[in-house]
PDB file of C-alpha atoms in Angstrom:
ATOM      1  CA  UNK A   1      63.162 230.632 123.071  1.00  0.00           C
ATOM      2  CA  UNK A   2      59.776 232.232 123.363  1.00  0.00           C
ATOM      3  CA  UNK A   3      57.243 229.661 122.432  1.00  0.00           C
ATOM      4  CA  UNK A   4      53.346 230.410 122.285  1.00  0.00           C
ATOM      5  CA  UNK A   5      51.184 227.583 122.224  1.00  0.00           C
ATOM      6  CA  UNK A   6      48.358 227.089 119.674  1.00  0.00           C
ATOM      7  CA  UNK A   7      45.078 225.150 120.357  1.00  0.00           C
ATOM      8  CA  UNK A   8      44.357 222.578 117.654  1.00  0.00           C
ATOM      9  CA  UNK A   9      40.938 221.067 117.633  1.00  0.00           C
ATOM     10  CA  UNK A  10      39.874 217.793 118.469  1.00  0.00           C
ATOM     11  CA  UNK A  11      39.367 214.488 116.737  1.00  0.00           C
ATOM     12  CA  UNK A  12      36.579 215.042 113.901  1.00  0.00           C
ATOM     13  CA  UNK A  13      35.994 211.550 113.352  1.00  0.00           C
ATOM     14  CA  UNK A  14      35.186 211.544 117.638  1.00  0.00           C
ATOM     15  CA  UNK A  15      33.109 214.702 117.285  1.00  0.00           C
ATOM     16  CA  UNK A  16      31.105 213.187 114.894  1.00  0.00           C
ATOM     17  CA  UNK A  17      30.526 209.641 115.978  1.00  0.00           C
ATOM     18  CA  UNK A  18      29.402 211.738 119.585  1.00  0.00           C
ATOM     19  CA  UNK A  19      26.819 213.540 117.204  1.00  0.00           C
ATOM     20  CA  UNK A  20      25.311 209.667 116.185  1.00  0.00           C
ATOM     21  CA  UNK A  21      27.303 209.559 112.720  1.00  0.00           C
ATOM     22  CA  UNK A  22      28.516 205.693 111.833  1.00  0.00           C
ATOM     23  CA  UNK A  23      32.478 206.239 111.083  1.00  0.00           C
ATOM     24  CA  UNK A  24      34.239 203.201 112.026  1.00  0.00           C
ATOM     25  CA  UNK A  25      34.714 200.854 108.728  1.00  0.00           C
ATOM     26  CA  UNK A  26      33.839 203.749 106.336  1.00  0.00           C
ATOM     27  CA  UNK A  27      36.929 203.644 103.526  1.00  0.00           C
ATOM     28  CA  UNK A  28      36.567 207.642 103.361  1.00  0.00           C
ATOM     29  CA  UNK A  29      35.833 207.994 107.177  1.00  0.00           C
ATOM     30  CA  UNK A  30      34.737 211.140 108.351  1.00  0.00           C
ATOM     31  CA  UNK A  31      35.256 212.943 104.339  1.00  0.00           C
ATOM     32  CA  UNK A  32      32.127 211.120 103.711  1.00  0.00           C
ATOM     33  CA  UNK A  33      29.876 213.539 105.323  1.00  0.00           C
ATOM     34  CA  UNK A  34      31.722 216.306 103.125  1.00  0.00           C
ATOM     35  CA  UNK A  35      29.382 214.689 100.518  1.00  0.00           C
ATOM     36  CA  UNK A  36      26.292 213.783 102.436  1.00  0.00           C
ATOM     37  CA  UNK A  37      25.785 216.108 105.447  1.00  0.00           C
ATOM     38  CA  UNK A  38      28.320 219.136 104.671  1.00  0.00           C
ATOM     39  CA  UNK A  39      25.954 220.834 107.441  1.00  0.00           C
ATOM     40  CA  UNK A  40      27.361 218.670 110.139  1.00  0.00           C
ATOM     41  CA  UNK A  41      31.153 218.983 108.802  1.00  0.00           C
ATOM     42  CA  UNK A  42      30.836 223.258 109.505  1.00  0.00           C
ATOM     43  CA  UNK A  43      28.493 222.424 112.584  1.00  0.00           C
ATOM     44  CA  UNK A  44      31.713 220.182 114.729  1.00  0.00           C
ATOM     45  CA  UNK A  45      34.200 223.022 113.358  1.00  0.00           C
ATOM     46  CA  UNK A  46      32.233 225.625 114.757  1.00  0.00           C
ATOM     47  CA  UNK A  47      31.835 223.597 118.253  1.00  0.00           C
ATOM     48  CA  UNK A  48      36.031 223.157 118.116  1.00  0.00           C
ATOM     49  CA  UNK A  49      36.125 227.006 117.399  1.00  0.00           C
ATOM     50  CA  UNK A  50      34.061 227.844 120.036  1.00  0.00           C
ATOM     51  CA  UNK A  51      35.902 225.512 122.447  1.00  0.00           C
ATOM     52  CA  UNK A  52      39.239 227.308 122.158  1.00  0.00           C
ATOM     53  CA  UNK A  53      40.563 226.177 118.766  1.00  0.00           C
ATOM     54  CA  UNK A  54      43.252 228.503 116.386  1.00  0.00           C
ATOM     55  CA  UNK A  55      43.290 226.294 114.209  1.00  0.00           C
ATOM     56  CA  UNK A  56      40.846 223.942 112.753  1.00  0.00           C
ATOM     57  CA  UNK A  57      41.726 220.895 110.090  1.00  0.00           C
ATOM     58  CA  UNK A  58      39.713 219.754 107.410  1.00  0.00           C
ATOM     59  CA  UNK A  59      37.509 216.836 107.248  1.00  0.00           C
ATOM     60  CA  UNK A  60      39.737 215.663 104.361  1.00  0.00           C
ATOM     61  CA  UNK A  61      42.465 213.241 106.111  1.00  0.00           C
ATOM     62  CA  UNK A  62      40.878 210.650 103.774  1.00  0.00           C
ATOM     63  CA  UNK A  63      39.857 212.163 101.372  1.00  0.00           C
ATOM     64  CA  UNK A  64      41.348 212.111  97.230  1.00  0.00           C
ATOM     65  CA  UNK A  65      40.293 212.062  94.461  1.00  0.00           C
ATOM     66  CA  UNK A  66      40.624 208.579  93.667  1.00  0.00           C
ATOM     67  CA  UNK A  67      38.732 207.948  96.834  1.00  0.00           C
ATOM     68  CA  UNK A  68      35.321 209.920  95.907  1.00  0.00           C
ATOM     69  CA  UNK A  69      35.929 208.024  92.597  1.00  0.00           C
ATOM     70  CA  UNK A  70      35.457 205.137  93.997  1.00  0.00           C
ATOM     71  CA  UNK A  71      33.538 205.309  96.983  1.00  0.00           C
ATOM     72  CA  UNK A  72      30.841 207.824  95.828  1.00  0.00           C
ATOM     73  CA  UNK A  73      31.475 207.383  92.405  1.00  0.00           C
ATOM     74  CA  UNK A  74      32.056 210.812  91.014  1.00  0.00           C
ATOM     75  CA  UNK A  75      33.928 212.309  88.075  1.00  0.00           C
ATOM     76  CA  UNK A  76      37.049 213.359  88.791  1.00  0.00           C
ATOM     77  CA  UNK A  77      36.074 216.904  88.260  1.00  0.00           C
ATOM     78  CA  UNK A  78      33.346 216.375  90.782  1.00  0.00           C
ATOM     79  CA  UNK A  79      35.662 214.553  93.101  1.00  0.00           C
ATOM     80  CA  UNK A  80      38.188 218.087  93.187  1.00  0.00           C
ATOM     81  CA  UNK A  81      35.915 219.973  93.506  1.00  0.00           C
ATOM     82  CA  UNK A  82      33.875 218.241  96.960  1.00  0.00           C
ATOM     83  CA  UNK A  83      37.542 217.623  98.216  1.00  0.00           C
ATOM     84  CA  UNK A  84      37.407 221.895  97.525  1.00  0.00           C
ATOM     85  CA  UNK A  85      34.577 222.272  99.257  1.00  0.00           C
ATOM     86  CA  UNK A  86      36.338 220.372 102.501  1.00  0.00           C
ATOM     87  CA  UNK A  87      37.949 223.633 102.723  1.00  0.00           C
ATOM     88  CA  UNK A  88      35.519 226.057 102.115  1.00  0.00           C
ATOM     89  CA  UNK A  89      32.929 224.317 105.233  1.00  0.00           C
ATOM     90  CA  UNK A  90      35.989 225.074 107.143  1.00  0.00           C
ATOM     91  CA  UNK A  91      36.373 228.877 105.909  1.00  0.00           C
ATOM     92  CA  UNK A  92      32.886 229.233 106.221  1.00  0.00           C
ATOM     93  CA  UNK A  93      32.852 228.011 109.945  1.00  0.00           C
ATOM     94  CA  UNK A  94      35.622 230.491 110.913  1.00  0.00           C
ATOM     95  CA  UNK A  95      33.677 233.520 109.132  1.00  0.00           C
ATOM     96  CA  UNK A  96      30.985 232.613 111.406  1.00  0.00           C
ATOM     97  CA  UNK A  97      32.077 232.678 113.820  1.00  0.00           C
ATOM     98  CA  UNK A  98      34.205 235.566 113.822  1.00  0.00           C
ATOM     99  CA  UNK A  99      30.824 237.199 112.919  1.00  0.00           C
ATOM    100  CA  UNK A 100      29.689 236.222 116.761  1.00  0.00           C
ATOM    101  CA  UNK A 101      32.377 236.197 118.362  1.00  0.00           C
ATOM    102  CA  UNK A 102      32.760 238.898 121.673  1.00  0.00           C
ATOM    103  CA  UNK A 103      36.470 238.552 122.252  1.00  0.00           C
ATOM    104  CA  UNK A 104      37.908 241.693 120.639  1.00  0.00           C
ATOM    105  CA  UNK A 105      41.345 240.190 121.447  1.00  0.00           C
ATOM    106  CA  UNK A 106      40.383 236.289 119.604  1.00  0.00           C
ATOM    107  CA  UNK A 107      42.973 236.624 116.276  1.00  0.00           C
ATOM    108  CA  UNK A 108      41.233 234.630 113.278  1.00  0.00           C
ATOM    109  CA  UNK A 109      41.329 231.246 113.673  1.00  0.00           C
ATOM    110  CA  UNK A 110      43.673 229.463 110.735  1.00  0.00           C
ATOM    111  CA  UNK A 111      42.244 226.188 108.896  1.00  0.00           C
ATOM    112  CA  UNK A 112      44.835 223.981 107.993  1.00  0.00           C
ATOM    113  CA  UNK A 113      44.289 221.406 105.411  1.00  0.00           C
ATOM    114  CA  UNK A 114      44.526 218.033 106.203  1.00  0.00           C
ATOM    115  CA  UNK A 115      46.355 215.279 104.869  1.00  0.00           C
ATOM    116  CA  UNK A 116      46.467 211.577 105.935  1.00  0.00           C
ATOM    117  CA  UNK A 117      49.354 208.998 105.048  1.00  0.00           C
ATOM    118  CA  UNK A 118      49.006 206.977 101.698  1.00  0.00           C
ATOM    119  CA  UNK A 119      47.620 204.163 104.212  1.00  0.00           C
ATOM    120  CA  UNK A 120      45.105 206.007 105.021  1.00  0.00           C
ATOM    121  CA  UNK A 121      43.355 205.703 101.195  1.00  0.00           C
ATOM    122  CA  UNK A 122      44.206 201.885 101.178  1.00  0.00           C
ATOM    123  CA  UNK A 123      42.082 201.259 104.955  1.00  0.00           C
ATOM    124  CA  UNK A 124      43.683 198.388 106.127  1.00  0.00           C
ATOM    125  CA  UNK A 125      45.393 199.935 108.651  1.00  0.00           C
ATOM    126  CA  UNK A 126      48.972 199.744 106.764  1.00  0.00           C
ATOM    127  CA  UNK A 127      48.298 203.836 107.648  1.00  0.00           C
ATOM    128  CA  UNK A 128      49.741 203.143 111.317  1.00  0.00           C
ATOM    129  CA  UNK A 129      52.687 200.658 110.002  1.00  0.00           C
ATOM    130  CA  UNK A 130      53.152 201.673 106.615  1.00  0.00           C
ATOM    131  CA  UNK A 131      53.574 197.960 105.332  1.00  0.00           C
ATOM    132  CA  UNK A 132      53.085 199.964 101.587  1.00  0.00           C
ATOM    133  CA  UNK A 133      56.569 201.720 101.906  1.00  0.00           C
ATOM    134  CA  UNK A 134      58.697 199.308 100.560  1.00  0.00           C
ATOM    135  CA  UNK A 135      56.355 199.393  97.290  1.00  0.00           C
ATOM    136  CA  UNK A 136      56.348 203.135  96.939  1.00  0.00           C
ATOM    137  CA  UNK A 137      59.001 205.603  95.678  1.00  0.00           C
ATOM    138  CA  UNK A 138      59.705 209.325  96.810  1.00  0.00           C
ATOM    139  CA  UNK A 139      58.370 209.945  93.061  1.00  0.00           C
ATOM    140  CA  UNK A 140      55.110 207.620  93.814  1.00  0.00           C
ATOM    141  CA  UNK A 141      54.463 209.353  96.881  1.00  0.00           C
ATOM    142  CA  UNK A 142      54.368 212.975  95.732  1.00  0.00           C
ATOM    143  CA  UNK A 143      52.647 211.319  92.706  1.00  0.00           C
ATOM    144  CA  UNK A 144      49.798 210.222  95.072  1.00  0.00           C
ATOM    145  CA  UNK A 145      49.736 213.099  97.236  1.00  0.00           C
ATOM    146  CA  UNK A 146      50.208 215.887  94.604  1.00  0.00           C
ATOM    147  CA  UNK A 147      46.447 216.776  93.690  1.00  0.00           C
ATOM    148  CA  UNK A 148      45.142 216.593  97.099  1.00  0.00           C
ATOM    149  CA  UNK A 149      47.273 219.330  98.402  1.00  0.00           C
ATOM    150  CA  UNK A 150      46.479 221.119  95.146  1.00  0.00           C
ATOM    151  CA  UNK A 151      43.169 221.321  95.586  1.00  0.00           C
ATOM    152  CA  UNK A 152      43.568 222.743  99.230  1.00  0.00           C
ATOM    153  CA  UNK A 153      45.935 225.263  98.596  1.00  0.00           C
ATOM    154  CA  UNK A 154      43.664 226.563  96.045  1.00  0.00           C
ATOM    155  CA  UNK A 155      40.774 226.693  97.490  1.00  0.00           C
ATOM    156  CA  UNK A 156      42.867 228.533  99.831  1.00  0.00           C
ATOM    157  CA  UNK A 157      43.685 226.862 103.482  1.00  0.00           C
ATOM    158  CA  UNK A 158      46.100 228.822 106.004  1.00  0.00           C
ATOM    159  CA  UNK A 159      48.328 225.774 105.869  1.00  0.00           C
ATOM    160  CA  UNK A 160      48.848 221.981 105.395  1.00  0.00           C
ATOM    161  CA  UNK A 161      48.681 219.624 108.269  1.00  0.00           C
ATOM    162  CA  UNK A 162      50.333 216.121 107.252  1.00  0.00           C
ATOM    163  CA  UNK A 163      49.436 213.898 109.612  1.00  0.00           C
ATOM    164  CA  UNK A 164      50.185 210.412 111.080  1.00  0.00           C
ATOM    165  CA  UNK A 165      53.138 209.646 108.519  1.00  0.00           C
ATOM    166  CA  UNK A 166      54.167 206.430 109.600  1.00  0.00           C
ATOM    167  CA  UNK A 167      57.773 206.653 107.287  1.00  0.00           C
ATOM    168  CA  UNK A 168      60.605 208.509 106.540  1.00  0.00           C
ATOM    169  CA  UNK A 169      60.348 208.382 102.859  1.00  0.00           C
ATOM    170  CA  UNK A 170      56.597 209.277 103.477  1.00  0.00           C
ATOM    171  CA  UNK A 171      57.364 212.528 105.057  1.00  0.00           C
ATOM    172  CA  UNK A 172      60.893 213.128 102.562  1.00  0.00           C
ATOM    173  CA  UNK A 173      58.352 212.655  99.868  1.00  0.00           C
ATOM    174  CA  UNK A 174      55.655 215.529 101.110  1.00  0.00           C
ATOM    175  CA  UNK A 175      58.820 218.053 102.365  1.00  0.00           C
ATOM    176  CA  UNK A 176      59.919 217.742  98.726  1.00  0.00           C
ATOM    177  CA  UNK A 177      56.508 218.093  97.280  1.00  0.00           C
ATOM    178  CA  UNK A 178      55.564 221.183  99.776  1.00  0.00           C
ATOM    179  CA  UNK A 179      58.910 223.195  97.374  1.00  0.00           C
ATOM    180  CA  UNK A 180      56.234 222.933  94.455  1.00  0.00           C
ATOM    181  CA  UNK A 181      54.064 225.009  96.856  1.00  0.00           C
ATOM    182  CA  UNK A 182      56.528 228.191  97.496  1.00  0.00           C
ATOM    183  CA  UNK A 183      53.768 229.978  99.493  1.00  0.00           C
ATOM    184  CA  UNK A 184      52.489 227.189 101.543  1.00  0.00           C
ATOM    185  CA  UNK A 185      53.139 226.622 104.924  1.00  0.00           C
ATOM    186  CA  UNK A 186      53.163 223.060 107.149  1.00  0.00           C
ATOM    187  CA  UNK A 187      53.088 220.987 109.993  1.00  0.00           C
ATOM    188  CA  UNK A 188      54.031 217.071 110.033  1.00  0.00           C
ATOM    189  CA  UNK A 189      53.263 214.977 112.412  1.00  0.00           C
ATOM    190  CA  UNK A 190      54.488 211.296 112.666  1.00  0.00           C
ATOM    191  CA  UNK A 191      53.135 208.004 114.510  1.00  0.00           C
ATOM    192  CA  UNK A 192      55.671 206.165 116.302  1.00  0.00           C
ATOM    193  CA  UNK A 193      55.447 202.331 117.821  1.00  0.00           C
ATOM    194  CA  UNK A 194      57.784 202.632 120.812  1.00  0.00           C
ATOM    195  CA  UNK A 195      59.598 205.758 122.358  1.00  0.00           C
ATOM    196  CA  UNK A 196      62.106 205.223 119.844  1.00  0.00           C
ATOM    197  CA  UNK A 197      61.194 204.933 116.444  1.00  0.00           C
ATOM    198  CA  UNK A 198      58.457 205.685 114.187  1.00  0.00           C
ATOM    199  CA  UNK A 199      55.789 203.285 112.791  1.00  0.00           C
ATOM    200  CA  UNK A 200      57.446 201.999 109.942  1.00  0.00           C
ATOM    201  CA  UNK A 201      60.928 201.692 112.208  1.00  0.00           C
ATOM    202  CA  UNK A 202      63.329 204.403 111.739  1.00  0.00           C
ATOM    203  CA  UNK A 203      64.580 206.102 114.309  1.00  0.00           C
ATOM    204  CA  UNK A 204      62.305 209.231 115.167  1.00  0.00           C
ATOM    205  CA  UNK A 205      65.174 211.624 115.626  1.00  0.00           C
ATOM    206  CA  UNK A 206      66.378 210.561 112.395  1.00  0.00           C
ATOM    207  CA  UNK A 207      63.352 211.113 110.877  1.00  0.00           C
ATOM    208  CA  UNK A 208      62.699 214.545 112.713  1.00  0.00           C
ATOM    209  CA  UNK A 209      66.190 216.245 111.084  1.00  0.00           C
ATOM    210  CA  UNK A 210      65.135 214.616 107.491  1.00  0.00           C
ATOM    211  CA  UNK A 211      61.888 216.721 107.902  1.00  0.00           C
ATOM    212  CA  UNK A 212      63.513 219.525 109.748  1.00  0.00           C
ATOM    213  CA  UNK A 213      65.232 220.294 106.487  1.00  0.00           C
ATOM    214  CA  UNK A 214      62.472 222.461 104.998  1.00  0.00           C
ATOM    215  CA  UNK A 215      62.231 225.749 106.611  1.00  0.00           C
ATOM    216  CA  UNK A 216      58.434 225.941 105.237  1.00  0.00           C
ATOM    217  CA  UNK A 217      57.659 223.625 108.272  1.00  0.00           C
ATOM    218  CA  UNK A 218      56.476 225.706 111.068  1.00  0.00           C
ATOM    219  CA  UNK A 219      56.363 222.358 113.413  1.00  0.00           C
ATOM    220  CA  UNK A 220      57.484 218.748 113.696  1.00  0.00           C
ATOM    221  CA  UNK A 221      55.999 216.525 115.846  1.00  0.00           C
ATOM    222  CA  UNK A 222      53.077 213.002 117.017  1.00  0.00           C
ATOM    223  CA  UNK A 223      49.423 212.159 116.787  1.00  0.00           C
ATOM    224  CA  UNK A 224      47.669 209.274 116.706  1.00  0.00           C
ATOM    225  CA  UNK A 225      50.089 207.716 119.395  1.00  0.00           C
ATOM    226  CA  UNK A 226      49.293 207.325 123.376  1.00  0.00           C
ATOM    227  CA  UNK A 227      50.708 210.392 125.174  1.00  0.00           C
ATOM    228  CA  UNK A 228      53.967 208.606 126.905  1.00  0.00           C
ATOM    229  CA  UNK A 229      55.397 208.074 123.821  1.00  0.00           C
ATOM    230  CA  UNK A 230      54.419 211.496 123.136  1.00  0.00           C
ATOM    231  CA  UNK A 231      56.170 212.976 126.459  1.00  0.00           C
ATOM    232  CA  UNK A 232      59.225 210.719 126.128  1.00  0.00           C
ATOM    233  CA  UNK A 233      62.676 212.441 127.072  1.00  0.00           C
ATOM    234  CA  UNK A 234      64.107 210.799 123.379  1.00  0.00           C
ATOM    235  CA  UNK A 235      61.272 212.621 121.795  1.00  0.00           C
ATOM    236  CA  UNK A 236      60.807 216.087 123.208  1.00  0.00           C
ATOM    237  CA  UNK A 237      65.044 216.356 122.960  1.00  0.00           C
ATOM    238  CA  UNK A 238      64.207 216.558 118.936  1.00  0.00           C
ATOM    239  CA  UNK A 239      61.287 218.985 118.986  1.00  0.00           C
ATOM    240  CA  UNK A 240      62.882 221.356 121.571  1.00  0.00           C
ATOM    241  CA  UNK A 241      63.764 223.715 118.221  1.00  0.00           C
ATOM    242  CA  UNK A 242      60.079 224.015 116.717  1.00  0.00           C
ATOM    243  CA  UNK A 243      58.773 227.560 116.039  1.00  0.00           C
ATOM    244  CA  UNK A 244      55.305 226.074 117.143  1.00  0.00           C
ATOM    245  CA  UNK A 245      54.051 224.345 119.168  1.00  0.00           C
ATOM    246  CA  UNK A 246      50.967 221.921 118.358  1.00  0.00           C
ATOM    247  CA  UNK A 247      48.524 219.515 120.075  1.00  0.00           C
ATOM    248  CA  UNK A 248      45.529 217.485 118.696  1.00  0.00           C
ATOM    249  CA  UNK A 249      43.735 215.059 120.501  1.00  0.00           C
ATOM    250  CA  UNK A 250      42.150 212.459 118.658  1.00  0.00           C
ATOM    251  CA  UNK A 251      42.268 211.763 114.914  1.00  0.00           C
TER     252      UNK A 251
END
């Protein structure tokens, strides 16, 4: 099979806290600066794009609307339309720096938009065991997941990076919910616990062919996980068939 490799950039949150921003204990983590220094958000995508990157996420792994409800205390117009605007620091980032760059052969770099586990809204770290499953549905996870892809597919990302899903009804939920969005493309990425199974427990390859299903997944794969899990035989036998190949460092 003919792979080619795509850069990812790095971990945002990381780039950030490097740059002097307080992350650690925020409830929206690094989607707070979306809101309160939008400058820095296009300034760290710029330094990934300019380090290598095709493909640079959104600040919005934590982000929803309920979240900048709460947290900053917006309407929820308001709140759709700064989780919007996670997108568009990202668009404007790659525009400028297509507009510098000297590589004649560099293709445009693609922003994918991200999206964090239900966990990730509650912070209390249920995100890397997903404790909350057994209280959720399929229907109450594409409930809760719904507008925030909404608003990034129309404010027009490349593609939708779900990341860290820590269960297998998780991820069934978002492959069923990407069919609402015909045109959209994806990634999914799990966290596992052990070489075998994911966070919540199920067996990874299990939960690799319930995902596989969709064929508007251009990749299946792990973040958020130390790399020997990552490089595990049991693993790599069940991502041998993906069209793309991804890797992210950080989160």
């Amino acid at each position: 099979m003919n792979e080619k490799v795509v850069i990812l950039d790095g971990g945002f949150a990381t780039e950030l806290e490097a740059g002097g921003f307080k992350i650690q204990g925020d409830p929206l983590w690094s989607a707070r600066l979306i809101h309160t220094n939008p400058q820095a958000i296009k300034e760290a995508h710029c330094r990934f794009l300019s380090s290598g990157a095709d493909v640079i996420c959104t600040a919005t792994y934590q982000a929803s609307v309920e979240g900048f409800m709460k947290f900053l205390g917006l309407s929820s117009e308001q709140a759709v339309q700064l989780l919007m605007s996670g997108v568009y620091l990202a668009k404007e980032a790659v525009l400028e720096f297509q507009q510098t760059c000297r590589d004649p052969e560099r293709k445009k770099p693609l922003v994918a938009g991200s999206v964090g586990p239900y966990g990730a809204f509650l912070h209390d770290g249920s995100e890397y065991t997903g404790a909350y499953e057994e209280t959720m549905s399929v229907q109450d996870f594409k409930a809760w997941h719904r507008q925030q892809i909404q608003c990034l597919v129309s404010a027009g990302v490349d593609l939708i990076a779900m990341e860290t899903i820590p269960s297998q009804k998780e991820a069934e939920a978002l492959v069923e919910l990407l069919r609402e969005f015909p045109n959209s493309k994806a990634w999914l990425s799990y966290s596992c616990k052990d070489e075998q199974c994911i966070s919540h427990g199920e067996k990874f390859a299990e939960a690799v062919k319930v995902a596989s299903r969709s064929e508007q997944l251009l990749a299946i794969g792990l973040n958020c996980c130390p790399p020997t899990l990552v490089g595990n035989a049991e693993n790599k036998k069940f991502t041998c068939r993906l069209q793309l190949r991804v890797g992210r460092t950080g989160s």
